Coordinates of C-alpha atoms in Angstrom, one line a residue:
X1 CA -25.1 60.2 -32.4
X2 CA -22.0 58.4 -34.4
X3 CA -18.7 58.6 -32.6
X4 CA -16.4 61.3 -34.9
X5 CA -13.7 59.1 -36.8
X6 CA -10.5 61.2 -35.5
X7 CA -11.5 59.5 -32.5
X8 CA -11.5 56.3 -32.9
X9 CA -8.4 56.4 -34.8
X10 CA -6.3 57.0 -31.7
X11 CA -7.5 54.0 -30.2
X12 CA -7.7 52.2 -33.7
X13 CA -4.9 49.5 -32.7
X14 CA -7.0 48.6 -29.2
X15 CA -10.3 48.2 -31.0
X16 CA -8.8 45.6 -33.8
X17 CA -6.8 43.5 -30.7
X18 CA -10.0 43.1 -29.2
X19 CA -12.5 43.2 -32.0
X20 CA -15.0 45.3 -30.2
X21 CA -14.9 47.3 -33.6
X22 CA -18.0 46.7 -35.4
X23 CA -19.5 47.6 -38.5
X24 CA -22.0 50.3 -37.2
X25 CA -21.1 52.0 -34.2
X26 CA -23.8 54.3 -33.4
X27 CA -26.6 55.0 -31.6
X28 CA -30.1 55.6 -31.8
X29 CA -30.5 59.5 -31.4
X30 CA -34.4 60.9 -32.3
X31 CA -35.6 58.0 -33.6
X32 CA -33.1 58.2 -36.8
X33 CA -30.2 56.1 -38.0
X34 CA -27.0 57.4 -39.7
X35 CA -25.1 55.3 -42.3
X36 CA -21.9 54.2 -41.6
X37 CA -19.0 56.7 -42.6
X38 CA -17.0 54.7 -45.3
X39 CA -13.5 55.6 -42.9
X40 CA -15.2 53.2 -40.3
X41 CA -16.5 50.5 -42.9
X42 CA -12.7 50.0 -43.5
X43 CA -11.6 49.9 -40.1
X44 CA -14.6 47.4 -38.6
X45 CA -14.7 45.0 -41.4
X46 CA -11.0 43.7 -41.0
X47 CA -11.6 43.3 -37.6
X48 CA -14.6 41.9 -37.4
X49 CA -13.7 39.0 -40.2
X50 CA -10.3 38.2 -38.2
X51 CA -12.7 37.6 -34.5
X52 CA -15.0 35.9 -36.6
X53 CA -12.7 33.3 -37.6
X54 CA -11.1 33.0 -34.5
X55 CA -14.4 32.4 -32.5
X56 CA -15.1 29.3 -35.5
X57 CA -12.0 28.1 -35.0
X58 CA -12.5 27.9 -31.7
X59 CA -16.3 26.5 -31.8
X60 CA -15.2 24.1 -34.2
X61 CA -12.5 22.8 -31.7
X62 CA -15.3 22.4 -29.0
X63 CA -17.2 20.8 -31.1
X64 CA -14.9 18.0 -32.0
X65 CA -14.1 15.8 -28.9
X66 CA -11.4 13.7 -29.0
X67 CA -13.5 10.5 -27.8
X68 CA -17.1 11.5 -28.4
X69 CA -18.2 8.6 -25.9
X70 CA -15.9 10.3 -22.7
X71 CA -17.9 13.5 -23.4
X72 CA -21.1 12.1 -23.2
X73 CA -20.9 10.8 -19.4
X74 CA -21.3 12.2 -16.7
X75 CA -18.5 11.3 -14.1
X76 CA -18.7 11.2 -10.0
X77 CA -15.9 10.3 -7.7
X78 CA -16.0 6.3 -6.8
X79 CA -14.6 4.4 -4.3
X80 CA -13.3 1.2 -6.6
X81 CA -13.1 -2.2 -4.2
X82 CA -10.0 -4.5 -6.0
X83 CA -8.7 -7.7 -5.4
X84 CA -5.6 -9.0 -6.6
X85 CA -2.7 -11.7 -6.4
X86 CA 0.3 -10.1 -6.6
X87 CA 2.4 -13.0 -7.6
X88 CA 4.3 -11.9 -11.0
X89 CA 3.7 -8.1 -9.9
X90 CA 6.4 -5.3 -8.9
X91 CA 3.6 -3.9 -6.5
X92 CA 0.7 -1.9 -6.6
X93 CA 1.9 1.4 -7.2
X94 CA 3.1 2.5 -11.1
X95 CA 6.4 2.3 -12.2
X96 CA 7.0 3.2 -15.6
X97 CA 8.0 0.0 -17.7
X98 CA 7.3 -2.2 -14.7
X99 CA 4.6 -4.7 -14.7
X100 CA 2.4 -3.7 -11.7
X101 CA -1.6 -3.6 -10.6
X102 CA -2.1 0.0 -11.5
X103 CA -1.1 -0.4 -15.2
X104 CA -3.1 -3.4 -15.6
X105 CA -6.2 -1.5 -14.0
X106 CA -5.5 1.9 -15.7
X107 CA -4.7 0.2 -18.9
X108 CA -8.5 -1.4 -19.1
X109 CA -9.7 1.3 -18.0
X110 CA -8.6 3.2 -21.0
X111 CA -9.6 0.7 -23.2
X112 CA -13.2 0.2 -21.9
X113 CA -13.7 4.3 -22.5
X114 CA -13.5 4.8 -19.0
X115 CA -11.4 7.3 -18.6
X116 CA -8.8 9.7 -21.6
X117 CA -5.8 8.5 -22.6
X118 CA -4.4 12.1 -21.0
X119 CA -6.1 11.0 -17.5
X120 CA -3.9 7.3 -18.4
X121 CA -0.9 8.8 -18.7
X122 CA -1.6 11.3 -15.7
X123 CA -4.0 9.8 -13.6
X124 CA -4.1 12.2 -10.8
X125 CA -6.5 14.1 -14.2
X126 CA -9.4 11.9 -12.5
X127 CA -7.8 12.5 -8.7
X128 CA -6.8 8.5 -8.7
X129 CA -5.5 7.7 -5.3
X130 CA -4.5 4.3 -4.0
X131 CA -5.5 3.4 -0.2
X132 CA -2.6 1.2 0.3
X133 CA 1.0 0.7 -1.3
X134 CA 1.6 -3.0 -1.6
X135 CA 4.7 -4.3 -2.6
X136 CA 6.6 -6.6 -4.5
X137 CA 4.5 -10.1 -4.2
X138 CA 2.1 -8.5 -1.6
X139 CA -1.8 -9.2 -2.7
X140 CA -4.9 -7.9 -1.5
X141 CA -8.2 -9.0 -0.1
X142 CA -9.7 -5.2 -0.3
X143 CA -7.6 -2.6 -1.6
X144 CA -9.4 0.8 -2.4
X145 CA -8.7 3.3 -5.2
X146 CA -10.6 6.6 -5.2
X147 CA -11.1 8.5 -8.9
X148 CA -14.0 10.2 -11.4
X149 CA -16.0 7.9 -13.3
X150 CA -19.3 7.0 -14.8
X151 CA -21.7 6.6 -12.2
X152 CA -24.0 4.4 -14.4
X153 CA -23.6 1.8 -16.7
X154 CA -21.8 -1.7 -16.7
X155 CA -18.9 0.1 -15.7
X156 CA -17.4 -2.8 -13.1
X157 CA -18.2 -5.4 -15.9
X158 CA -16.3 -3.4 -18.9
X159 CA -13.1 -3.4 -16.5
X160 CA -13.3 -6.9 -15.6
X161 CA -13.5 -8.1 -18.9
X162 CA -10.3 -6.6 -19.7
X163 CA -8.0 -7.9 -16.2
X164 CA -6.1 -10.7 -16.1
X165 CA -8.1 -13.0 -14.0
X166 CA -5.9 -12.8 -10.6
X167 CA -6.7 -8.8 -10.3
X168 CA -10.6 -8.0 -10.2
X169 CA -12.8 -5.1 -9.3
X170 CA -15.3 -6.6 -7.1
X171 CA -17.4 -3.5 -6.8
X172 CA -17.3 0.5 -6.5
X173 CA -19.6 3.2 -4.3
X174 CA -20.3 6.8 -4.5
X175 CA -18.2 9.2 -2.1
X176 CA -17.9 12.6 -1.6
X177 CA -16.3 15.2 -4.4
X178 CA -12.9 15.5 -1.6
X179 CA -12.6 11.9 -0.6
X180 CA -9.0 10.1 -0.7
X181 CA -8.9 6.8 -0.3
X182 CA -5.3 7.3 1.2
X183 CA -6.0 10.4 3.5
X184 CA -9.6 9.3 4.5
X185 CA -8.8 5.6 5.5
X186 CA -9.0 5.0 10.1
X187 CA -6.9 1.8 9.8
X188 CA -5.3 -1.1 7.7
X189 CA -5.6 -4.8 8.2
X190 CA -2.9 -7.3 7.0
X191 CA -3.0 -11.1 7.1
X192 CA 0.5 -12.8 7.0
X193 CA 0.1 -16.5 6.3
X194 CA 2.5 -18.5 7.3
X195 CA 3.3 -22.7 7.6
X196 CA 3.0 -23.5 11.1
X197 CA 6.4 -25.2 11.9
X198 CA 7.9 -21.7 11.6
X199 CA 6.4 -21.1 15.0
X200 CA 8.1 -23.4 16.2
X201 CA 11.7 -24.8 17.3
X202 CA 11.3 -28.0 17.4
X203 CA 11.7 -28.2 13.5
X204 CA 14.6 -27.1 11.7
X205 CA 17.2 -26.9 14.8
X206 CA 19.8 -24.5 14.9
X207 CA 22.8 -25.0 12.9
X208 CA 25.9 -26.1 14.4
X209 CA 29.4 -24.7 13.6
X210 CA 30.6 -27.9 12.1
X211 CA 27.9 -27.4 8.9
X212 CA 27.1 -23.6 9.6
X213 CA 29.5 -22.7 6.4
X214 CA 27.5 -25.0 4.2
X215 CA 23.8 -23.4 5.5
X216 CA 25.6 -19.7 4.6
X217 CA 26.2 -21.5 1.0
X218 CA 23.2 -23.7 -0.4
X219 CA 20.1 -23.8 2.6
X220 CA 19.2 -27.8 3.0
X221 CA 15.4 -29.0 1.9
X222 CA 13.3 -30.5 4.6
X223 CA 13.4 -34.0 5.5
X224 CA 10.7 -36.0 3.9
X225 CA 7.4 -35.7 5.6
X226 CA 8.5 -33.1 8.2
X227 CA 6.3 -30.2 7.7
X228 CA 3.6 -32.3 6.1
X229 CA 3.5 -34.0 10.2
X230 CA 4.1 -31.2 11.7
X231 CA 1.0 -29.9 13.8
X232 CA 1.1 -26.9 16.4
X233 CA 0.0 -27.7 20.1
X234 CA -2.8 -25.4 21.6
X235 CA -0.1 -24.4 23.6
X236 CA 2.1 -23.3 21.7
X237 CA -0.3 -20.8 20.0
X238 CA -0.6 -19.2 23.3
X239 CA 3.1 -18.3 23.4
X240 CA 2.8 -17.3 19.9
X241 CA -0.2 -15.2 20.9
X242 CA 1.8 -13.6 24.0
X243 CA 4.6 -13.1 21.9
X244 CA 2.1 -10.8 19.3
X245 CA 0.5 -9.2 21.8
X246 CA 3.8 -7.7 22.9
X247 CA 3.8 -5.4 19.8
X248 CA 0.5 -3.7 20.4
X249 CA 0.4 -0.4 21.7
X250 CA 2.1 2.9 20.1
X251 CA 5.8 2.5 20.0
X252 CA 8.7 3.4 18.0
X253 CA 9.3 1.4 15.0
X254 CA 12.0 2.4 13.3
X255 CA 13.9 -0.3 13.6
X256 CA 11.4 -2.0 11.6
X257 CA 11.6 -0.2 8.3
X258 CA 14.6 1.0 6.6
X259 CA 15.3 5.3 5.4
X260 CA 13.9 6.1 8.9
X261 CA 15.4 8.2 12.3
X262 CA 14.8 6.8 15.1
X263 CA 13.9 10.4 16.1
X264 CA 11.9 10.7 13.5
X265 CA 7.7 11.6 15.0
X266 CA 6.6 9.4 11.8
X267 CA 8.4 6.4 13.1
X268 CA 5.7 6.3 15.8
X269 CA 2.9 4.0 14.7
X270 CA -0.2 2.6 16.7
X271 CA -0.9 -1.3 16.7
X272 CA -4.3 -1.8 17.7
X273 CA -4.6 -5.8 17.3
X274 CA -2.1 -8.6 16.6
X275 CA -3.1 -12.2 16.6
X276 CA -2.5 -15.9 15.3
X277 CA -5.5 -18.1 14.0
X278 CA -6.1 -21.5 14.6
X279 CA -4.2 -23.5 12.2
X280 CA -5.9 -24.8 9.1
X281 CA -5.2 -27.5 6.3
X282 CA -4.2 -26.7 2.9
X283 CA -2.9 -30.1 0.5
X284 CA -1.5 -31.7 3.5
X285 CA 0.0 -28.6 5.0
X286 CA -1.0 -27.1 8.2
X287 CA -1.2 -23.5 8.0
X288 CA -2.0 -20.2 10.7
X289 CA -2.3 -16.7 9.7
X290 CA -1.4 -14.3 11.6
X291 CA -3.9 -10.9 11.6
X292 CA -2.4 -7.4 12.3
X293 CA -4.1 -4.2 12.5
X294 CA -2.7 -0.6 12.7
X295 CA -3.5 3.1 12.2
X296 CA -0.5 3.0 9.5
X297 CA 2.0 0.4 8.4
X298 CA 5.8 1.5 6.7
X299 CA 7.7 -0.2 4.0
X300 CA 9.0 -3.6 5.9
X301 CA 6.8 -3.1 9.2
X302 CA 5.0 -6.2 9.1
X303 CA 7.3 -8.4 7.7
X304 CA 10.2 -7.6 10.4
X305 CA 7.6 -7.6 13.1
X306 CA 6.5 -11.3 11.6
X307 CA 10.4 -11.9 11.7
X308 CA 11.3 -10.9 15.2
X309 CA 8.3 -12.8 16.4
X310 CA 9.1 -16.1 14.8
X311 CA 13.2 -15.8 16.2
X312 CA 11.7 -14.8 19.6
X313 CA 9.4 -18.2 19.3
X314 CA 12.2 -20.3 18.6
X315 CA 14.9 -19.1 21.1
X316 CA 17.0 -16.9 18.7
X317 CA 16.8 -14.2 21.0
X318 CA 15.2 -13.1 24.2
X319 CA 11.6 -11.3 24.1
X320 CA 13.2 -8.3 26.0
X321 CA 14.6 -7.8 21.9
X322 CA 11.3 -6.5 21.1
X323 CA 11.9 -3.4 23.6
X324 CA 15.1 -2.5 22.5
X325 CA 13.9 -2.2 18.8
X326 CA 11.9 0.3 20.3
X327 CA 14.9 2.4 21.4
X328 CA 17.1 4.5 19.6
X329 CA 20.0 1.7 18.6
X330 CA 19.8 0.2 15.4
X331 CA 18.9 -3.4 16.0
X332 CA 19.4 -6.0 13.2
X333 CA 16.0 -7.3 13.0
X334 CA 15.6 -10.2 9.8
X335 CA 12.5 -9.3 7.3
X336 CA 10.0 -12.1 6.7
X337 CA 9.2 -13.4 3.1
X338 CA 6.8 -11.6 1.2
X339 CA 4.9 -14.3 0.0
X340 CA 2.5 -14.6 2.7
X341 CA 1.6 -11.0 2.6
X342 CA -2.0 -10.1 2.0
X343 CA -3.9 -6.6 2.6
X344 CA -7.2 -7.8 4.1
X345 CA -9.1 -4.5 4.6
X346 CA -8.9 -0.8 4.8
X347 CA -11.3 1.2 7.3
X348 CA -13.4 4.3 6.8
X349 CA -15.2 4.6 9.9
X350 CA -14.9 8.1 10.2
X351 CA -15.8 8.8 6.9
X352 CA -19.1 6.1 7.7
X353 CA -20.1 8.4 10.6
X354 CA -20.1 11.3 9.2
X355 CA -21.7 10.6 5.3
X356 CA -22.6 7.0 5.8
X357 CA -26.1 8.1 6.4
X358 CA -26.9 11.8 4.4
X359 CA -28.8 9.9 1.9
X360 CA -26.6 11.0 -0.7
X361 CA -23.4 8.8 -0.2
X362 CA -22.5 5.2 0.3
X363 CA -20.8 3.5 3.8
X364 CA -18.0 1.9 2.9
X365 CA -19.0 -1.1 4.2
X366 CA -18.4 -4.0 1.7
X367 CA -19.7 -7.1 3.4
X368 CA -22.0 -8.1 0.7
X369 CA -19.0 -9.1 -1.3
X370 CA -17.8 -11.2 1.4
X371 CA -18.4 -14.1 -0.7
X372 CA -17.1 -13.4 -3.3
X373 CA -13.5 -12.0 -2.2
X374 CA -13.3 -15.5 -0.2
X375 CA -13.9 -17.6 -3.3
X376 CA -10.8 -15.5 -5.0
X377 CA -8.9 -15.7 -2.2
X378 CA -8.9 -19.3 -1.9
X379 CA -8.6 -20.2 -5.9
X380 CA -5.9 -17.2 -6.4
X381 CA -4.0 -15.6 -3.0
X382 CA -4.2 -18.6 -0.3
X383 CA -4.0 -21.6 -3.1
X384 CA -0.7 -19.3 -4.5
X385 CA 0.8 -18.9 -1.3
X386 CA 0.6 -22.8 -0.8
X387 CA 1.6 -23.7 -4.0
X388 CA 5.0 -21.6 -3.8
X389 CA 5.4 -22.5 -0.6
X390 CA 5.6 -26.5 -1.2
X391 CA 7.1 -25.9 -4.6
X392 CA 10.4 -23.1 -3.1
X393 CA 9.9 -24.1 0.1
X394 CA 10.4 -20.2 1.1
X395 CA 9.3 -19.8 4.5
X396 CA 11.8 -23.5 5.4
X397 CA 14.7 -21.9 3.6
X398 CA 14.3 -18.2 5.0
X399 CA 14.0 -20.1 8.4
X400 CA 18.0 -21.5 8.0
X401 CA 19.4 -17.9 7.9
X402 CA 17.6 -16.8 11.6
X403 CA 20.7 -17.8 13.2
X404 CA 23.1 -15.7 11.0
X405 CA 21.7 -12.3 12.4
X406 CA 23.2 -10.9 15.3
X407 CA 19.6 -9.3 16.7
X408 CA 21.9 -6.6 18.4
X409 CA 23.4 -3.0 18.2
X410 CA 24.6 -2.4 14.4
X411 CA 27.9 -1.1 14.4
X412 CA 27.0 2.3 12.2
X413 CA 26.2 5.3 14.2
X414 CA 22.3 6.1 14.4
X415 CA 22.4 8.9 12.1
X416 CA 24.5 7.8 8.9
X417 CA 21.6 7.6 7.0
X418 CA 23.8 6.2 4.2
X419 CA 25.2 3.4 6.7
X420 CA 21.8 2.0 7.5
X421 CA 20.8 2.1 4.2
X422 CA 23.7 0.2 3.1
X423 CA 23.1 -2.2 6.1
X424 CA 19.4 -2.9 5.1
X425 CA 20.8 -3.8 1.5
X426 CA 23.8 -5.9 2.9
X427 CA 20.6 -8.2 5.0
X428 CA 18.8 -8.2 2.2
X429 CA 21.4 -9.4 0.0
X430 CA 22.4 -11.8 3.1
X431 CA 19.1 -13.6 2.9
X432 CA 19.2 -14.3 -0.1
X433 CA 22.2 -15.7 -0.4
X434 CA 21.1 -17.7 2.8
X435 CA 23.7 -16.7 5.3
X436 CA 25.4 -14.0 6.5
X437 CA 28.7 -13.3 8.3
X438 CA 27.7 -12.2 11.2
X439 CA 27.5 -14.8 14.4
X440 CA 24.6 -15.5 16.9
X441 CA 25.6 -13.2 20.2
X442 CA 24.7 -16.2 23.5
X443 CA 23.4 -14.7 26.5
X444 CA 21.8 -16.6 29.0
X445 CA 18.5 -15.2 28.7
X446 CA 18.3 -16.5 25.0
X447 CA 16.4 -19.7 25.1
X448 CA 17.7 -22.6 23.0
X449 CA 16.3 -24.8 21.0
X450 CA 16.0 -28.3 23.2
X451 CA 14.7 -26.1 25.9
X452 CA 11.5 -24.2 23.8
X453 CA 11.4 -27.1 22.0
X454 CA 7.6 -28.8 22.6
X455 CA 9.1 -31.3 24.8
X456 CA 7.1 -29.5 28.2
X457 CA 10.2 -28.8 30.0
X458 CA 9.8 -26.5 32.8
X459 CA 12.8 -24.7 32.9
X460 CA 11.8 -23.6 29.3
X461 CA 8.1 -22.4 30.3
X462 CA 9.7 -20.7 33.2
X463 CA 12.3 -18.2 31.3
X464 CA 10.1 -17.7 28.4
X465 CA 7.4 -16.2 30.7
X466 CA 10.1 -14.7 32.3
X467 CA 11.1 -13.1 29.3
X468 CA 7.2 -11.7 28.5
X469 CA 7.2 -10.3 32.3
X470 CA 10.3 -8.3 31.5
X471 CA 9.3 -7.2 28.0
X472 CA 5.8 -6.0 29.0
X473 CA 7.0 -4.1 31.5
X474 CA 10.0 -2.1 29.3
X475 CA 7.2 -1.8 26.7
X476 CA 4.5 0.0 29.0
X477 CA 8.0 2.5 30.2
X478 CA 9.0 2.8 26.4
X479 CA 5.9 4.0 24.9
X480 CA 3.2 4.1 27.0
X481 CA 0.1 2.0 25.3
X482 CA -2.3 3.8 26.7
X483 CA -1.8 6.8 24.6
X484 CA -2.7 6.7 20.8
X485 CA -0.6 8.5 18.2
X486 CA -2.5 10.0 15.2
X487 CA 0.2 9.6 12.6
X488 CA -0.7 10.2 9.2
X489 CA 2.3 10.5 7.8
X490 CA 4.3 7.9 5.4
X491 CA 0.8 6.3 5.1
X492 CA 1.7 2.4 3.8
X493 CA 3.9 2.1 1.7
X494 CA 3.4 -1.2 1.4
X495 CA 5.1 -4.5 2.7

C-alpha cells in the first residue's frame, strides 16, 4: 500500500533535509508492486541525488588521509625514558620560539611519522605529559614523558636519529590507557654536583670591608692551584651530612621558592632523603654530589636548600636559619647555580604494585639501561658541568656573593605578593651582578670563618654541634617529621 501524495507533501521540506525520501516508497501489499506515482518521482530524485553526493563527498574525505603512513599504525600509550644535557636549553617544558627539550623531541617526532603535525602543534592530541619540569640549564639522568605511539617498529631508533646528540631517548614501555607520567609518579630524585671547596670555609674567606665594594663589582678568580689542592676531610663530610639531614622531614618550604604563601597547604613538601657522596676526581678537580629525594620539588627548592646548606657550612649563618625558613617570615635565602642540577630518577612504585605484574603492562623499572645513561652522563652532563665549572668558575664566583645576603626577616610584609616577587628578582639580579647591598647581620651564634675553618679547633666543633642540637629540636616542634604530607600539588616545576 503506497503512501497517498497529499501526504507526503506536508512533510515534503522534512523528508528532503534528511533525505529519507526515496524513489519508491511503498510496500509489499498481496504479493504485488505499484509503480511509483510520477508526483513522488519528482520529489525523491532531487533528494536522493543531493544525499548522494554528500555521503561521496564525505567517503571520499575518509578515504584520503592526510599522512597515509599515521593511519596505518596502530598507537598505545608509552612511557618514553629521555636523557638530556640541558646546557644551551631554556628548560624542558615548550615555550613557543624558545629553544627547549620538548621541541627538539616533538619536532623528530614529527618528522620520523610518529606522530601529526596537529598532535605537534597540540601535543596534549596524543595526551603528552612530562614527569618533571626542568629548568633553565637543569639536565636529566631519567626524565619520563607519557603519550600514544606506535607500539612496534624501530620507533626509539627513528627519534634518535633525528636528536641532537646531548638529548636521547634511551628506551619506552607500555602503560595503562590513563597513565600520566606527572600525576602517576611516588617521588623525584635530584643530584646537585657541586666542587668540593664550596663545603668548605677554609677557601675563599669572607670578605673584609676594606675590599667588600670591589667583590659587589667584578668577583676575584681563584688563586692558582687552590681548588685543584683542595681535598675535603672525612670529617668534614659528616658536618656536611648533619647539615643535609636537617632538611628531611615534611616542613614548610616556602621560603624556598618564590610566588608562594607561607600559608599556602602546597608549600608543604616531604624530604625523604638528603645526602653528600664521597668526593670523586674529574681533570684534577675533586668533586661531591649531593643526592635529594622528595615526594615533590617547586621552582628553586633544591637549589636554595643547596644554598642555605653551603652558608650554614661555612659560618654565614647559624643552623637554627634552617628552622626559621620554615616559619612564616620571609627569610632571604641565596639560590645555588643551576649548573650542577641533574634529575636522576622519577618513581612509580605505586603504579609497579598495582600493574607491574597483570601480564599486560610493563614496571617501570629501567635498570637495564643503567649502562647506558652512565656512559651519557659522564661524556655529556658530569664532563659539561666540569668543563663550565673550570672554564666560568661558577660555583667560586657565586661563592663571593654569600656574604652579601642578610639570611634574615625581609622587610616586605608576608602577604604582598608583588613585594616578594620583586624581592626574588632584586636577589637574582644581585647575584649576578656579584653583590648586593644588603650587609651580613653578626650574632654570636654565627660561626666565622677561622673558627669552622679545618683547622680542629674545639670551640668551633662545639657551637656547630650546638647549632645542630638546637635546629633538630625546632625542626621536630615546626613540622613534625614523623607525619608525611601527600602533596600533589605544584608537582616540579623544575629547578
Amino acid at each position: 500500500m503506497r503512501i497517498p501524495l497529499s501526504v507526503l507533501s506536508k512533510f515534503r521540506w522534512q523528508y528532503r533535509r534528511v533525505g529519507l525520501l526515496s524513489v519508491n516508497m511503498k510496500t509489499e501489499s498481496a504479493g504485488e508492486t505499484e509503480a511509483p506515482s510520477p508526483d513522488v518521482m519528482d520529489v525523491s530524485e532531487g533528494s536522493r541525488k543531493r544525499q548522494l553526493s554528500v555521503d561521496s563527498s564525505a567517503q571520499e574525505a575518509a578515504e584520503e588521509p592526510k599522512n597515509p603512513k599515521l593511519e596505518k599504525v596502530k598507537r598505545k600509550k608509552m612511557a618514553v625514558l629521555l636523557a638530556y644535557s640541558g646546557s644551551g636549553y631554556l628548560g624542558m617544558q615548550r615555550n613557543p620560539g624558545m629553544k627547549t627539550i620538548e621541541e627538539e623531541l616533538l619536532g623528530a617526532m614529527k618528522t620520523a611519522n610518529l606522530i601529526s603535525d596537529e598532535a605537534y602543534e597540540h601535543p596534549q592530541e596524543v595526551q603528552f605529559q612530562r614527569a618533571a619540569r626542568t629548568d633553565k640549564g637543569v639536565s636529566a639522568a631519567r626524565q619520563i614523558v607519557s603519550l600514544k605511539l606506535p607500539c612496534e617498529g624501530p620507533v626509539v631508533e627513528s627519534i634518535n636519529k633525528l636528536l641532537p646528540s646531548q638529548i636521547r631517548v634511551m628506551g619506552m614501555k607500555r602503560v595503562t590507557k590513563g597513565f600520566n607520567s606527572k600525576s602517576a609518579c611516588d617521588a623525584r630524585t635530584y643530584s646537585y654536583m657541586l666542587p668540593t671547596f664550596a663545603l668548605d670555609p677554609s677557601v675563599l674567606p669572607h670578605a673584609s670591608s676594606e675590599d667588600s665594594q670591589q667583590s659587589k663589582l667584578q668577583p676575584s678568580p681563584p688563586p692558582p692551584g687552590l681548588i685543584e689542592d683542595f681535598r675535603l676531610s672525612p670529617e668534614a663530610l659528616d658536618r656536611v651530612n648533619e647539615v643535609l639531614k636537617l632538611f628531611q622531614g615534611t616542613h614548610n618550604f616556602h621560603n624556598f621558592t618564590s610566588r608562594k604563601k607561607p600559608l599556602d597547604p602546597s608549600a608543604q613538601r616531604y624530604i625523604i632523603s638528603m645526602k653528600c657522596g664521597e668526593p670523586e676526581m674529574y681533570e684534577n678537580i675533586e668533586f661531591s654530589t649531593i643526592i635529594v629525594k622528595g615526594q615533590s620539588f617547586m621552582l628553586h627548592q633544591i637549589r636554595k636548600m643547596v644554598g642555605l646548606a653551603i652558608a650554614v657550612l661555612r659560618g654565614l649563618t647559624p643552623a637554627t636559619t634552617i628552622a626559621k625558613a620554615w616559619k612564616t617570615d620571609r627569610i632571604d635565602i641565596p639560590v645555588a647555580p643551576s649548573l650542577g642540577l641533574v634529575l636522576e630518577e622519577v618513581h612509580y612504585d605505586k603504579y609497579n604494585r598495582k600493574f607491574g605484574n597483570d601480564g599486560m603492562h610493563d614496571a617501570l623499572d629501567w635498570s637495564e639501561y643503567d649502562e647506558e645513561i652512565s656512559v651519557f652522563k659522564k661524556e655529556y652532563i658530569s664532563s659539561m658541568i666540569v668543563k663550565v665549572e673550570k672554564e666560568e668558575n661558577s660555583m667560586y664566583n657565586w661563592l663571593q656573593t654569600l656574604p652579601f645576603h642578610s639570611y634574615g626577616v625581609r622587610e616586605q610584609h608576608i602577604n604582598q605578593g608583588s613585594d616578594d616577587d620583586s624581592v626574588d628578582r632584586e636577589s637574582t639580579r644581585l647575584e649576578v651582578e656579584q653583590g648586593s647591598s644588603s650587609e651580613v647581620k653578626e650574632s654570636d651564634e654565627v660561626l666565622n670563618d677561622e673558627s669552622s675553618s679545618s683547622s680542629g679547633n674545639p670551640s668551633s666543633s662545639e657551637s656547630f654541634s650546638h647549632g645542630l642540637r638546637t635546629l633538630a629540636n625546632a625542626a621536630e616542634a615546626v613540622s613534625g617529621r614523623s607525619e608525611v604530607c601527600d602533596v600533589k600539588k605544584d608537582v616540579p616545576n623544575g629547578q
